[in-house]
CSV table of C-alpha atoms and ligand atoms in Angstrom, one decimal:
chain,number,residue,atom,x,y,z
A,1,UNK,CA,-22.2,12.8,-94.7
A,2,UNK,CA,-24.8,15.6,-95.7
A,3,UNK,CA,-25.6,12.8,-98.8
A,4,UNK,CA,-26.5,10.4,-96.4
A,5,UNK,CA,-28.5,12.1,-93.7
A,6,UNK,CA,-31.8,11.6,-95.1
A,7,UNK,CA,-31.4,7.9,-95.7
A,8,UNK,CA,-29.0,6.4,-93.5
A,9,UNK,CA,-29.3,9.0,-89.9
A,10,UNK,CA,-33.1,10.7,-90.0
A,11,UNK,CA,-34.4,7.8,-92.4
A,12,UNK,CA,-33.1,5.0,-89.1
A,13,UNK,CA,-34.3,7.4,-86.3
A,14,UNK,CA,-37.6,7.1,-88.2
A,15,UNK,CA,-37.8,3.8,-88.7
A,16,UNK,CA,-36.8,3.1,-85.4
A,17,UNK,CA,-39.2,4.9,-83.6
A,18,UNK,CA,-42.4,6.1,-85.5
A,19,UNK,CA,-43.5,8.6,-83.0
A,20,UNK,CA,-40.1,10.5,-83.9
A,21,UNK,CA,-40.5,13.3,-86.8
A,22,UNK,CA,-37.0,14.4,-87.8
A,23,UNK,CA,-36.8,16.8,-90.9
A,24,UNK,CA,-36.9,16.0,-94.4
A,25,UNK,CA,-33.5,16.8,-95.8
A,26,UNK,CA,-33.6,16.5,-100.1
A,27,UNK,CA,-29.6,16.6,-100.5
A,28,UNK,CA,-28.7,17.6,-103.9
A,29,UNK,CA,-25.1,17.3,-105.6
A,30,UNK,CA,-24.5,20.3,-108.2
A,31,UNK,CA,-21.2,19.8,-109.8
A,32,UNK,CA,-18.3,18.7,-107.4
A,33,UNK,CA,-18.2,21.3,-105.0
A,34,UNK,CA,-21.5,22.2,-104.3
A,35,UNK,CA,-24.7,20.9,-102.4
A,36,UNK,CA,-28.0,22.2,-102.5
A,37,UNK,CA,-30.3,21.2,-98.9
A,38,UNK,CA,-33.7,21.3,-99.1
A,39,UNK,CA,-35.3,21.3,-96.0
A,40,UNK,CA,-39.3,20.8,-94.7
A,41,UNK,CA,-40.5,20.6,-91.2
A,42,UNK,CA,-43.4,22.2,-89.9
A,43,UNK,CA,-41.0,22.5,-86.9
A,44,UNK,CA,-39.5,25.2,-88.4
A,45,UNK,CA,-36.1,24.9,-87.3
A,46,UNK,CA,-33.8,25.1,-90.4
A,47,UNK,CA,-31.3,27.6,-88.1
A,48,UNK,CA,-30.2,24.2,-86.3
A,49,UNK,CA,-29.8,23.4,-89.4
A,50,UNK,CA,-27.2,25.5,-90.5
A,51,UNK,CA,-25.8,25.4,-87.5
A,52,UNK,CA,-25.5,21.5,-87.6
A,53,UNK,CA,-23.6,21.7,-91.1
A,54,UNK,CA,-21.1,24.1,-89.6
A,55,UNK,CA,-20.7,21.9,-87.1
A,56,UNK,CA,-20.0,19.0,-88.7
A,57,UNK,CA,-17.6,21.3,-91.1
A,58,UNK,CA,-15.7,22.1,-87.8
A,59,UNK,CA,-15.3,18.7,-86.5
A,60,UNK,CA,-13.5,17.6,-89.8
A,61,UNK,CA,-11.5,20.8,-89.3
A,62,UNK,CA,-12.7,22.1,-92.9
A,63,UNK,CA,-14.3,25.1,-91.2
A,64,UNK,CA,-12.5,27.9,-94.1
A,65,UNK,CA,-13.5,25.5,-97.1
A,66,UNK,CA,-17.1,25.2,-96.2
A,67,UNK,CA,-19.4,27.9,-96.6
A,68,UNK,CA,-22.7,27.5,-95.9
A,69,UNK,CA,-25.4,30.4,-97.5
A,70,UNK,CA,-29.0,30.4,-96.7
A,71,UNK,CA,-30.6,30.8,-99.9
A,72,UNK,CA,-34.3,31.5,-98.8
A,73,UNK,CA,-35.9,33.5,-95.8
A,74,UNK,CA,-34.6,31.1,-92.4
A,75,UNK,CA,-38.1,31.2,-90.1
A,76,UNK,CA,-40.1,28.8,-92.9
A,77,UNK,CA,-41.0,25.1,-92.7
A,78,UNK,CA,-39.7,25.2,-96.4
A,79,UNK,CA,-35.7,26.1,-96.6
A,80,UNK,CA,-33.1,26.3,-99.2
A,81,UNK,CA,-29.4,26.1,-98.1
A,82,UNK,CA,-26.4,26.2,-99.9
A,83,UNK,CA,-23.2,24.5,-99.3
A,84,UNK,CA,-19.9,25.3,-101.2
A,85,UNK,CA,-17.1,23.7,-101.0
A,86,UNK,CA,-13.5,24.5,-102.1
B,101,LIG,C1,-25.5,11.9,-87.3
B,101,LIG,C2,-26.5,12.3,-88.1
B,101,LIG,C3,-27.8,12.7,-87.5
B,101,LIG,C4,-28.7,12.1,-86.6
B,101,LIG,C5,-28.4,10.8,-85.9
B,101,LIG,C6,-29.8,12.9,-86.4
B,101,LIG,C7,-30.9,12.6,-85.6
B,101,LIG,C8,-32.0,13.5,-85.3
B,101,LIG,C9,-33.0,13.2,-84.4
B,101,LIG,C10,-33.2,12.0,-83.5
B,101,LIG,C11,-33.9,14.3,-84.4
B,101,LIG,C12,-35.2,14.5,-83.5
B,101,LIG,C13,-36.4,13.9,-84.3
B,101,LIG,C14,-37.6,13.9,-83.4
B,101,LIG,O1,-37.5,13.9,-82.2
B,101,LIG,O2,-38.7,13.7,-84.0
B,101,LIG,C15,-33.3,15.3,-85.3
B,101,LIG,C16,-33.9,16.5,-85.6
B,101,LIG,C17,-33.3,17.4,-86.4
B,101,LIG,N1,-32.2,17.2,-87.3
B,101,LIG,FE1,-31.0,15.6,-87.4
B,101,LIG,N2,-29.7,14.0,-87.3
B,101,LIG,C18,-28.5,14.0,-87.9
B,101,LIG,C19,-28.0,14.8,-88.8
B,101,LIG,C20,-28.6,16.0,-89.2
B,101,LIG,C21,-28.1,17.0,-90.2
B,101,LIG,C22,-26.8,16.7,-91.0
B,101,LIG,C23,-28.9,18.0,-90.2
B,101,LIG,C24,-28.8,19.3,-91.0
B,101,LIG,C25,-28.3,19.3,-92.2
B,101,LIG,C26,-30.0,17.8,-89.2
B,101,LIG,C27,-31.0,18.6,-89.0
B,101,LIG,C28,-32.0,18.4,-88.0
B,101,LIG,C29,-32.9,19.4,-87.5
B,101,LIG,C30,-33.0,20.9,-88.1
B,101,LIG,C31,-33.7,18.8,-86.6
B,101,LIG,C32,-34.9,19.5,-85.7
B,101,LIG,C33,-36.3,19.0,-86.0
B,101,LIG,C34,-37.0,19.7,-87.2
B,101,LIG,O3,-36.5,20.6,-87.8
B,101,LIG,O4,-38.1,19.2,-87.5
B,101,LIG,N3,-29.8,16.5,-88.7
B,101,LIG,N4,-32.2,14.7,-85.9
């Protein structure tokens, strides 16, 4: 699902509506049990971030084999996050 955010869920809202801004989200696979998010929004809001991949971690009931580690400072419009799985 985090693979396909960009394209298929923030990619639609913008295409449906143009006034909409959702974040960019660069997704990228590292080996099999690890994703790398990239985020940029001027919104600065890559805490709901986080707390959206938890979320969805929780919902699937995989809450103890996701961890989610915030790899650069979390108030920036530029954010690293990393996602381990196991
Ligand atoms: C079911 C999938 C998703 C849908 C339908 C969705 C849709 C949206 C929409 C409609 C907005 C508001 C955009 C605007 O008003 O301009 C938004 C904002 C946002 N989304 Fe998503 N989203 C999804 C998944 C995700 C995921 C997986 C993440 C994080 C990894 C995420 C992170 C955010 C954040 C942080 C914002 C706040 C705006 C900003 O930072 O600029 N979303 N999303």
């Amino acid at each position: 699902m985090l693979l396909n955010t960009e394209l298929a869920m923030h990619g639609a809202v913008k295409a449906q509506d143009r006034r909409t801004s959702p974040p960019i989200l660069l997704v990228t696979k590292k080996g099999s049990k690890q994703l790398i998010v990239d985020y940029y929004s001027k919104r600065k809001m890559a805490g709901v971030a986080v707390g959206i991949i938890r979320g969805i971690a929780r919902y699937y009931h995989e809450s103890d084999r996701v961890k989610v580690t915030r790899l650069t400072p979390i108030g920036e419009s530029r954010v690293q996050i990393k996602v381990d799985f196991t």
